[in-house]
Short mmCIF file of C-alpha atoms in Angstrom, two decimals:
data_model
loop_
_atom_site.label_atom_id
_atom_site.label_comp_id
_atom_site.label_asym_id
_atom_site.label_seq_id
_atom_site.Cartn_x
_atom_site.Cartn_y
_atom_site.Cartn_z
CA ASN A 1 28.42 57.30 9.94
CA LYS A 2 29.13 58.21 6.31
CA LEU A 3 32.73 57.12 6.69
CA MET A 4 31.64 53.89 8.38
CA VAL A 5 29.38 53.08 5.43
CA LYS A 6 32.28 53.73 3.05
CA LEU A 7 35.01 51.85 4.94
CA LEU A 8 32.83 48.84 5.74
CA ASP A 9 31.31 48.76 2.25
CA ILE A 10 27.72 48.78 3.53
CA PRO A 11 25.16 48.72 0.67
CA VAL A 12 22.88 51.61 1.66
CA ARG A 13 20.05 52.91 -0.51
CA HIS A 14 17.78 55.86 0.15
CA LEU A 15 14.16 54.85 0.66
CA SER A 16 13.04 57.28 -2.04
CA SER A 17 14.95 55.21 -4.62
CA VAL A 18 13.14 51.98 -3.67
CA ASN A 19 9.80 50.81 -5.06
CA LEU A 20 8.14 49.30 -1.99
CA ASP A 21 5.67 47.42 -4.18
CA ASP A 22 8.58 45.18 -5.23
CA TYR A 23 8.82 43.82 -1.67
CA THR A 24 6.54 41.87 0.64
CA HIS A 25 8.54 41.90 3.89
CA PHE A 26 9.71 45.02 5.74
CA CYS A 27 11.93 45.19 8.82
CA LEU A 28 12.53 48.21 11.02
CA VAL A 29 15.64 48.24 13.19
CA ASP A 30 16.36 50.84 15.89
CA SER A 31 13.01 52.49 15.23
CA GLN A 32 9.28 51.81 15.24
CA PRO A 33 6.47 52.33 12.72
CA GLY A 34 4.82 55.71 13.08
CA MET A 35 7.88 57.43 14.53
CA LYS A 36 9.03 60.60 12.77
CA ASN A 37 12.66 59.46 12.71
CA ASN A 38 11.91 57.05 9.87
CA ALA A 39 10.10 57.33 6.55
CA PHE A 40 8.24 54.01 6.72
CA PRO A 41 4.76 54.59 5.20
CA ASP A 42 1.77 54.43 7.55
CA ASN A 43 -0.13 52.22 5.09
CA ARG A 44 2.48 49.43 5.29
CA THR A 45 2.80 46.70 7.91
CA ALA A 46 6.25 45.69 9.14
CA LEU A 47 7.12 42.01 9.34
CA LEU A 48 9.79 42.59 12.01
CA VAL A 49 10.55 45.42 14.44
CA LEU A 50 13.72 45.38 16.56
CA ASP A 51 14.18 48.35 18.88
CA HIS A 52 15.40 49.40 22.30
CA HIS A 53 13.90 52.90 22.50
CA PRO A 54 10.96 53.45 24.85
CA SER A 55 7.68 53.71 22.95
CA ASP A 56 5.69 56.92 23.01
CA GLY A 57 2.51 54.85 23.35
CA HIS A 58 1.39 54.91 19.72
CA PRO A 59 -0.01 51.58 18.45
CA PHE A 60 1.47 49.77 15.45
CA ASP A 61 1.18 46.35 13.82
CA CYS A 62 3.97 43.91 13.07
CA ARG A 63 4.26 40.14 12.95
CA PHE A 64 7.45 39.84 15.02
CA LEU A 65 8.45 42.33 17.70
CA ASP A 66 11.53 42.39 19.93
CA HIS A 67 11.33 45.59 21.94
CA ARG A 68 13.87 45.62 24.79
CA VAL A 69 14.12 48.94 26.56
CA ASN A 70 16.61 47.37 28.98
CA ALA A 71 19.11 46.89 26.14
CA GLY A 72 21.62 49.68 25.69
CA SER A 73 21.74 49.23 21.93
CA THR A 74 19.77 47.54 19.17
CA SER A 75 23.14 46.26 17.96
CA THR A 76 23.26 44.19 21.15
CA ILE A 77 19.96 42.52 20.25
CA VAL A 78 21.04 41.82 16.66
CA THR A 79 24.38 40.37 17.78
CA GLN A 80 22.67 37.99 20.18
CA TYR A 81 20.41 36.70 17.39
CA LEU A 82 23.37 36.15 15.06
CA ILE A 83 25.18 34.13 17.74
CA GLN A 84 22.13 32.08 18.69
CA PHE A 85 21.40 31.16 15.07
CA GLY A 86 25.05 30.45 14.26
CA VAL A 87 25.30 33.13 11.57
CA PRO A 88 28.93 33.90 10.63
CA ILE A 89 29.90 37.46 11.57
CA SER A 90 32.37 39.08 9.18
CA TRP A 91 34.83 41.70 10.39
CA GLN A 92 32.77 44.36 8.60
CA LEU A 93 29.53 43.33 10.33
CA ALA A 94 31.31 42.93 13.66
CA SER A 95 32.78 46.42 13.32
CA ALA A 96 29.40 47.99 12.55
CA LEU A 97 27.68 46.24 15.47
CA PHE A 98 30.57 46.99 17.83
CA TYR A 99 30.47 50.66 16.87
CA GLY A 100 26.70 50.69 17.45
CA ILE A 101 27.06 49.33 20.98
CA LYS A 102 29.99 51.60 21.78
CA THR A 103 28.28 54.80 20.65
CA ASP A 104 24.87 53.98 22.17
CA THR A 105 26.37 53.16 25.56
CA ASP A 106 29.25 55.65 25.49
CA GLY A 107 31.76 52.81 25.72
CA LEU A 108 29.64 50.80 28.21
CA ALA A 109 29.41 53.79 30.55
CA ARG A 110 25.76 54.75 29.95
CA ASP A 111 22.44 52.84 29.80
CA CYS A 112 24.37 49.58 29.72
CA GLY A 113 23.46 46.09 30.95
CA ASP A 114 25.14 42.71 31.23
CA LEU A 115 24.06 41.66 27.72
CA ASP A 116 25.55 44.80 26.19
CA GLN A 117 28.87 44.02 27.84
CA GLU A 118 28.75 40.39 26.75
CA MET A 119 28.05 41.24 23.10
CA PHE A 120 30.60 44.09 23.14
CA PHE A 121 33.43 41.80 24.20
CA HIS A 122 32.25 39.02 21.89
CA LEU A 123 32.56 41.35 18.90
CA TYR A 124 35.81 43.04 19.87
CA PRO A 125 38.20 40.27 18.69
CA LYS A 126 36.53 40.33 15.25
CA ILE A 127 36.99 44.04 14.50
CA ARG A 128 39.94 45.77 12.86
CA PRO A 129 41.21 48.43 15.27
CA LEU A 130 42.81 50.60 12.57
CA ILE A 131 39.53 50.77 10.63
CA MET A 132 37.62 51.50 13.83
CA ASN A 133 40.02 54.32 14.64
CA GLN A 134 39.37 55.88 11.23
CA ILE A 135 35.60 55.67 11.79
CA GLU A 136 35.81 57.25 15.22
CA ASN A 137 38.22 59.98 14.15
CA PRO A 138 37.14 61.15 10.69
CA ASP A 139 38.33 64.30 8.94
CA LEU A 140 35.93 67.10 9.85
CA PRO A 141 34.79 69.99 7.65
CA ARG A 142 35.44 73.60 8.66
CA LYS A 143 31.70 74.05 9.24
CA TYR A 144 31.96 71.59 12.13
CA TYR A 145 34.22 73.97 14.03
CA HIS A 146 31.94 76.90 13.26
CA ASP A 147 29.12 74.99 14.97
CA VAL A 148 31.36 74.16 17.92
CA GLY A 149 32.22 77.84 18.25
CA ASP A 150 28.56 78.89 18.13
CA ALA A 151 27.68 76.37 20.83
CA VAL A 152 30.58 77.32 23.11
CA LEU A 153 29.90 81.06 22.82
CA SER A 154 26.16 80.63 23.42
CA GLY A 155 26.45 78.25 26.38
CA GLN A 156 24.82 79.47 29.59
CA VAL A 157 25.04 77.71 32.94
CA TYR A 158 22.18 77.85 35.43
CA GLU A 159 23.43 76.21 38.64
CA HIS A 160 24.18 72.67 37.35
CA ILE A 161 22.26 72.98 34.06
CA LEU A 162 23.90 74.09 30.79
CA VAL A 163 21.93 75.29 27.76
CA ALA A 164 23.57 75.98 24.39
CA ASN A 165 22.57 76.75 20.80
CA THR A 166 24.46 75.55 17.73
CA ASP A 167 22.36 77.98 15.64
CA GLN A 168 21.99 77.02 11.94
CA THR A 169 23.98 73.79 11.96
CA PHE A 170 25.51 71.97 9.00
CA ASN A 171 24.51 68.58 10.42
CA PRO A 172 21.47 67.53 12.50
CA ASP A 173 23.70 65.42 14.77
CA MET A 174 25.64 68.43 16.08
CA PRO A 175 23.33 69.11 19.08
CA ALA A 176 23.87 65.51 20.25
CA GLU A 177 27.63 65.71 19.83
CA MET A 178 27.84 69.03 21.64
CA ALA A 179 25.59 67.75 24.45
CA ASP A 180 28.07 64.93 25.09
CA PHE A 181 30.92 67.45 24.96
CA PHE A 182 29.37 69.89 27.46
CA LEU A 183 28.42 67.17 29.94
CA ARG A 184 32.12 66.87 30.75
CA MET A 185 32.21 70.44 32.09
CA GLU A 186 32.96 70.63 35.81
CA GLY A 187 29.82 71.21 37.85
CA VAL A 188 27.42 70.54 34.98
CA LYS A 189 24.98 67.65 35.47
CA ILE A 190 22.29 68.32 32.87
CA VAL A 191 22.82 69.64 29.32
CA LEU A 192 20.35 70.85 26.69
CA VAL A 193 21.70 71.73 23.24
CA TYR A 194 19.54 72.74 20.29
CA GLY A 195 20.14 73.86 16.72
CA ARG A 196 18.34 74.37 13.45
CA TYR A 197 18.97 72.13 10.44
CA LYS A 198 17.02 73.18 7.35
CA ASP A 199 13.38 73.47 8.49
CA THR A 200 13.70 71.48 11.73
CA LEU A 201 14.87 72.37 15.22
CA HIS A 202 16.86 69.48 16.69
CA PHE A 203 17.66 69.16 20.39
CA SER A 204 19.56 66.77 22.64
CA ILE A 205 19.57 66.32 26.40
CA ARG A 206 22.19 64.58 28.52
CA THR A 207 22.60 64.01 32.25
CA SER A 208 25.09 62.39 34.59
CA MET A 209 22.46 62.09 37.35
CA ASP A 210 20.58 58.97 38.37
CA GLY A 211 16.81 58.93 38.76
CA ILE A 212 15.98 61.07 35.71
CA ARG A 213 14.36 59.48 32.68
CA LEU A 214 15.29 61.87 29.90
CA GLY A 215 13.45 59.90 27.20
CA GLY A 216 10.08 60.53 28.84
CA LEU A 217 11.01 64.12 29.61
CA ALA A 218 11.91 64.81 25.96
CA ILE A 219 8.57 63.40 24.79
CA LEU A 220 6.69 65.64 27.22
CA MET A 221 8.69 68.69 26.14
CA VAL A 222 7.52 68.49 22.53
CA GLU A 223 4.11 66.88 22.98
CA GLY A 224 1.83 68.15 20.24
CA ILE A 225 4.53 70.10 18.42
CA GLY A 226 7.24 67.57 17.58
CA THR A 227 8.69 64.13 18.18
CA ALA A 228 11.24 62.86 20.69
CA GLY A 229 12.58 59.81 22.48
CA GLY A 230 15.61 58.39 24.19
CA HIS A 231 16.84 56.66 27.30
CA THR A 232 17.52 57.35 30.94
CA ARG A 233 20.58 59.58 30.49
CA ALA A 234 20.36 60.58 26.83
CA ALA A 235 17.45 61.80 24.72
CA GLY A 236 16.59 64.10 21.86
CA GLY A 237 13.95 65.16 19.41
CA GLN A 238 12.92 67.53 16.68
CA ILE A 239 10.35 70.27 16.11
CA PRO A 240 9.25 71.66 12.71
CA PHE A 241 10.72 75.15 12.35
CA THR A 242 9.68 77.47 9.53
#
């Protein structure tokens, strides 16, 4: 993601550097007010919320809401709006949206619908393949391989379920990446990977089975002690760890 921001020249600012009193309209994309995966203040009201993650049932106020749990990616929703309103899509924007759909749906192989496919193939001619290849295959620090080693050595298989620990990880996204990696193991159908990043325990769950709603399962797992969410075949969450 850091390399994507750099290569596509995306103007990103940390919320702590912004004076919210200077603004009257707030939009949340790929998240919802009150969720712990964003720092939007509870005393503010969002003008617009666009999301595809199942809600955990908490109430929130906003003027415009597009909440489509049947969409594989919020990038799909945004792309459809841009097309319907005739907004020009630059190669940079197309690349970012395309990458969002591809990663959320695992290349249209997971939690994917007809609209995701339509928007995916609409964006594809606009991207630059060489830039996309750099984003998807960045140089990785040595710490990354230390985390991979910890996860591989700790992995335990119980019938068709694999559980692994990345230990003290250098990046909070490592459990999710390792969960995707382990799901490819022969005979494994459900994967749980967890690891500690600073003062938080992060975990990710993946499955190749139908009929399991991992998003709801993840929420139940940490009810009262943390936050979680996700989709049918992919979910995750975090728990304070001190």
